[in-house]
Tab-separated table of C-alpha atoms in Angstrom:
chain	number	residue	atom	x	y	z
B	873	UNK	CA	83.081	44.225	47.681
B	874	UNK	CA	86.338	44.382	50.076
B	875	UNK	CA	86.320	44.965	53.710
B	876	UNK	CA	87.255	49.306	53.253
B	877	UNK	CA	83.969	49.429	50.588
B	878	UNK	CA	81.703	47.747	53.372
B	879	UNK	CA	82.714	49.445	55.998
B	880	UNK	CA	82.302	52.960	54.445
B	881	UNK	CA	78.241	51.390	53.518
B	882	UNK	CA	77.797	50.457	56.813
B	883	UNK	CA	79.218	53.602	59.030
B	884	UNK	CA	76.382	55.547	57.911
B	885	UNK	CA	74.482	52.614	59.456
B	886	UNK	CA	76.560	52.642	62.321
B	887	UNK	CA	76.310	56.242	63.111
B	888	UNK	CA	72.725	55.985	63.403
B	889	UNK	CA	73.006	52.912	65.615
B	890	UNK	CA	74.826	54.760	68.101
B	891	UNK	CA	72.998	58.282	67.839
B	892	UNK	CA	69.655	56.342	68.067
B	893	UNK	CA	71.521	54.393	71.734
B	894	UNK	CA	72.576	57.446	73.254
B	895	UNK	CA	69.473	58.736	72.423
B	896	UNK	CA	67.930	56.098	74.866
B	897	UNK	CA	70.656	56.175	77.231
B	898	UNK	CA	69.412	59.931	77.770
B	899	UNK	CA	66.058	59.093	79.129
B	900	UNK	CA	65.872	58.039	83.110
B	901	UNK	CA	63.676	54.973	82.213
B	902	UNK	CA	63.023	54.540	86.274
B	903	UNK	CA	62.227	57.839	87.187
B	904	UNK	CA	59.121	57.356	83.894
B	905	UNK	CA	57.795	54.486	85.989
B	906	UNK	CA	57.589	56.563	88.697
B	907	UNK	CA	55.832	58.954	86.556
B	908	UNK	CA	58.301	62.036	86.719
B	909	UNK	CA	56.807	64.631	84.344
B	910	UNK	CA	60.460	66.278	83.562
B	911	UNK	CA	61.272	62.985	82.506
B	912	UNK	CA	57.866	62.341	80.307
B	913	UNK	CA	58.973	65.794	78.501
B	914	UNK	CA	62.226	64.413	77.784
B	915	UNK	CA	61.139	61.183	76.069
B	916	UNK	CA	58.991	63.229	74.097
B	917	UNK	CA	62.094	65.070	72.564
B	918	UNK	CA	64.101	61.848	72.150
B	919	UNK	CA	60.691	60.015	70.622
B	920	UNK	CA	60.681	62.854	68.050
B	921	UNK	CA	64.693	62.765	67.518
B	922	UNK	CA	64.849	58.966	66.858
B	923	UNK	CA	61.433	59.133	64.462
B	924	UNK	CA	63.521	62.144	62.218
B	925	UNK	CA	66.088	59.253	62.296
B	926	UNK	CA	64.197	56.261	61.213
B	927	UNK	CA	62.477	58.278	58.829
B	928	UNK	CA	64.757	58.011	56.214
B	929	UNK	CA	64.398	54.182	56.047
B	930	UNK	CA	60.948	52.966	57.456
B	931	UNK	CA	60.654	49.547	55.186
B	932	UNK	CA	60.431	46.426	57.224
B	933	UNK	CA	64.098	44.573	58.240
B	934	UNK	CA	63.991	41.297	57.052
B	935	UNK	CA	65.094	39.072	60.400
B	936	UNK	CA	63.671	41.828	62.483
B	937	UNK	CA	60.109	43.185	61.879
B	938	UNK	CA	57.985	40.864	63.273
B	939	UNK	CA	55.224	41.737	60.052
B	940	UNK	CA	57.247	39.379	57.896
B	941	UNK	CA	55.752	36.030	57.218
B	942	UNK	CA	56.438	33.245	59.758
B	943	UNK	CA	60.008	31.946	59.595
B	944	UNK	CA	60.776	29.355	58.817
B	945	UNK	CA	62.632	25.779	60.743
B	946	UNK	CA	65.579	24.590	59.640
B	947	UNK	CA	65.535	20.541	59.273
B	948	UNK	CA	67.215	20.685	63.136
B	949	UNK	CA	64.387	22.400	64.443
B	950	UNK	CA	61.869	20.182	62.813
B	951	UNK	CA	63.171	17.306	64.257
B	952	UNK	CA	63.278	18.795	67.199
B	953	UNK	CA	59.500	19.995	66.790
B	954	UNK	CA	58.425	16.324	65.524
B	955	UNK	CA	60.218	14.431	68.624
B	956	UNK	CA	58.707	17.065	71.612
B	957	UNK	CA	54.810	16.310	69.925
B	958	UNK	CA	55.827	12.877	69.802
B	959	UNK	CA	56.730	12.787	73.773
B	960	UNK	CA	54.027	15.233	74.183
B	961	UNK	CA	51.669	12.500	72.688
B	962	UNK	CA	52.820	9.665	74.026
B	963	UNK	CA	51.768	11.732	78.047
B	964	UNK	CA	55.338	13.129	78.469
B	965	UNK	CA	54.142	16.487	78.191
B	966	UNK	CA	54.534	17.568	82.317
B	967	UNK	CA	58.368	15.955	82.369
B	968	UNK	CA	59.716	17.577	79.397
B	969	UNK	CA	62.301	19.955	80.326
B	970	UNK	CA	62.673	18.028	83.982
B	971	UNK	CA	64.860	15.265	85.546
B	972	UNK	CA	63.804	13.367	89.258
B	973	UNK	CA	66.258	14.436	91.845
B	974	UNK	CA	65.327	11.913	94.526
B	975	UNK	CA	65.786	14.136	97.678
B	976	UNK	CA	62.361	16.260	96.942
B	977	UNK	CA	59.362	15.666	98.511
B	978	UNK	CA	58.049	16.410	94.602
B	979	UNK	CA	61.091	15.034	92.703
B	980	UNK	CA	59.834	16.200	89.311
B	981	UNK	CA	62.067	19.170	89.503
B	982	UNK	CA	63.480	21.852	86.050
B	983	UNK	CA	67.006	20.609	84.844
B	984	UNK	CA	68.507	24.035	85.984
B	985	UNK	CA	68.250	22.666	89.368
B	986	UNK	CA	71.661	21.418	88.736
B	987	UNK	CA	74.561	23.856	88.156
B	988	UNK	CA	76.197	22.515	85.042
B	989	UNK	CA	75.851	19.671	82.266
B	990	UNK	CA	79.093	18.920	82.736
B	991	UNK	CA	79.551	15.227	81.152
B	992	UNK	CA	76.823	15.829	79.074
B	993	UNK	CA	76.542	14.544	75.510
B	994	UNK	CA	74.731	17.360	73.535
B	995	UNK	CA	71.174	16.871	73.551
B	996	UNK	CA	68.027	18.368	72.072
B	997	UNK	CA	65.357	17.544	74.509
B	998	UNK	CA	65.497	16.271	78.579
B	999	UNK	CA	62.946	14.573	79.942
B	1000	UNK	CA	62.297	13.236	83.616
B	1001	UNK	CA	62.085	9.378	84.585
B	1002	UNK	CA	60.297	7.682	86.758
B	1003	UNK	CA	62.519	7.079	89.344
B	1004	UNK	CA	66.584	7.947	90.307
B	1005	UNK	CA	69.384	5.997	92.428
B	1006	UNK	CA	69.611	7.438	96.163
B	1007	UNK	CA	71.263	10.923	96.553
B	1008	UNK	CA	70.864	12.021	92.892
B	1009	UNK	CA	69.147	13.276	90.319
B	1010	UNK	CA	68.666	11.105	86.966
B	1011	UNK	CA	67.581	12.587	83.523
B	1012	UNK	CA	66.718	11.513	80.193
B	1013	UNK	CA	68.420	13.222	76.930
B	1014	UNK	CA	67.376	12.436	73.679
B	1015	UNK	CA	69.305	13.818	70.757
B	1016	UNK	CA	68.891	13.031	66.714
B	1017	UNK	CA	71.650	10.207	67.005
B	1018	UNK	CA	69.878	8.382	70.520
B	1019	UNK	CA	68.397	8.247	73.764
B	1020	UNK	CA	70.726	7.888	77.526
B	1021	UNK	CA	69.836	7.944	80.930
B	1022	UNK	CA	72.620	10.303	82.684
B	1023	UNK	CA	72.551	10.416	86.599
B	1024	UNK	CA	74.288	13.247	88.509
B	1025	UNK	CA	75.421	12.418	92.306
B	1026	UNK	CA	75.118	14.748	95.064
B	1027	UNK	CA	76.085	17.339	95.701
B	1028	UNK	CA	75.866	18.291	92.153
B	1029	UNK	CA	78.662	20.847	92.173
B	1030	UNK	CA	81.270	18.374	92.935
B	1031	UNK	CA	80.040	15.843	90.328
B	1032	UNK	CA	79.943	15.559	86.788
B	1033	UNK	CA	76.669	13.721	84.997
B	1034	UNK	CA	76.987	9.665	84.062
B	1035	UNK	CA	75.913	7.979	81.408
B	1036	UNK	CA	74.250	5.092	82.604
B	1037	UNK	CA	72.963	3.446	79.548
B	1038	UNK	CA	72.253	4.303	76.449
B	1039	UNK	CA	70.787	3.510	72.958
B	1040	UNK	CA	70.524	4.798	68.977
B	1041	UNK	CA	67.039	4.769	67.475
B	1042	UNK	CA	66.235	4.870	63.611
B	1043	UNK	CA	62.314	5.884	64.139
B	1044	UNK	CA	60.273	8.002	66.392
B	1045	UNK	CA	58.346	4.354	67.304
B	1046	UNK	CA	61.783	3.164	68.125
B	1047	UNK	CA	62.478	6.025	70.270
B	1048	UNK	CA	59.256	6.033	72.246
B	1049	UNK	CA	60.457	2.149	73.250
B	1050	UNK	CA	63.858	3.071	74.209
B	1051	UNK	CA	62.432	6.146	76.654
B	1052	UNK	CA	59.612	4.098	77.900
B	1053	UNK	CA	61.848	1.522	79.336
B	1054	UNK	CA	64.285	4.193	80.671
B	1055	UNK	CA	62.010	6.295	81.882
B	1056	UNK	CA	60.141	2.981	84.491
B	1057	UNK	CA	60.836	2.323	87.383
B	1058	UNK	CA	63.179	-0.724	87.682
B	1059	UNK	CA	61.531	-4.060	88.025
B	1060	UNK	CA	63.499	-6.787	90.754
């Protein structure tokens, strides 16, 4: 099918689309919370219009009625899914998601806390060591290809992350080793 043969299927399609949004874009959605009746009436009428308009096609939309069966992971996401219950069960559970900024009183803090990930190898999961240099924040990143401890000087705006070390793993055991002896504090 060329591009002029799908675009005269889908304008129908699109038609609706945009009759169904300025539909919506009709109804005063604060003045309902703050329980105007004129309004109430209103979303009636549009309720009823955009029903007469869904009517015609009212089968499930495979990718987005949530009555289809689970979806299901691609071989990234199950990776993924296999190294977080991993950390999870080897008591990483409440550092997931977090790095140790060392100027907090509790230095277990969310990576947002930082502005950017500038410097950054991509990563599927961040976890939070034990411990960070002075006037910084230090993070653990674990992708499918290894584990690094990054460390981000202050202030953070000015300052891209670091590698500090880092090291490929073959097994989950393997990984578990690397992140337990990035993740301690350092021994003298």
């Amino acid at each position: 099918m060329d591009d002029e043969q799908t675009g005269f299927y889908l304008q129908p399609w699109i038609d609706r689309a945009r009759a169904v949004q300025r539909l919506v874009g009709l109804v005063d959605l604060e003045r309902i919370a703050n329980h105007d009746v004129a309004e109430f009436k209103k979303l009636a009428k549009v309720s009823r219009a955009m029903n007469s308009l869904c009517i015609e096609n009212d089968n499930p939309v495979s990718g987005v009625n949530h009555t289809e069966e689970a979806l299901t992971l691609d071989e990234h996401q199950m990776k993924r899914s296999e190294l977080v219950k991993a950390l999870d069960d080897a008591g990483y559970s409440d550092r997931l998601g977090r790095i140790y900024i060392s100027n907090f009183d509790d230095p277990i803090r969310p990576l947002d806390l930082i502005p950017h990930i500038q410097g950054l190898p991509e990563f599927d999961v961040c976890m939070a060591p034990e411990h960070s240099p002075p006037d910084g924040a230090q993070g653990i990143f674990i992708s499918e290809r290894g584990v690094f401890a990054a460390f981000i000087p202050e202030p953070a705006i000015r300052h891209k992350w670091r590698i500090l070390r880092s090291r490929p793993y073959d097994d989950l055991a393997e990984l578990l080793t690397t992140v337990r002896r990035f993740a301690a504090l350092p021994t003298e």
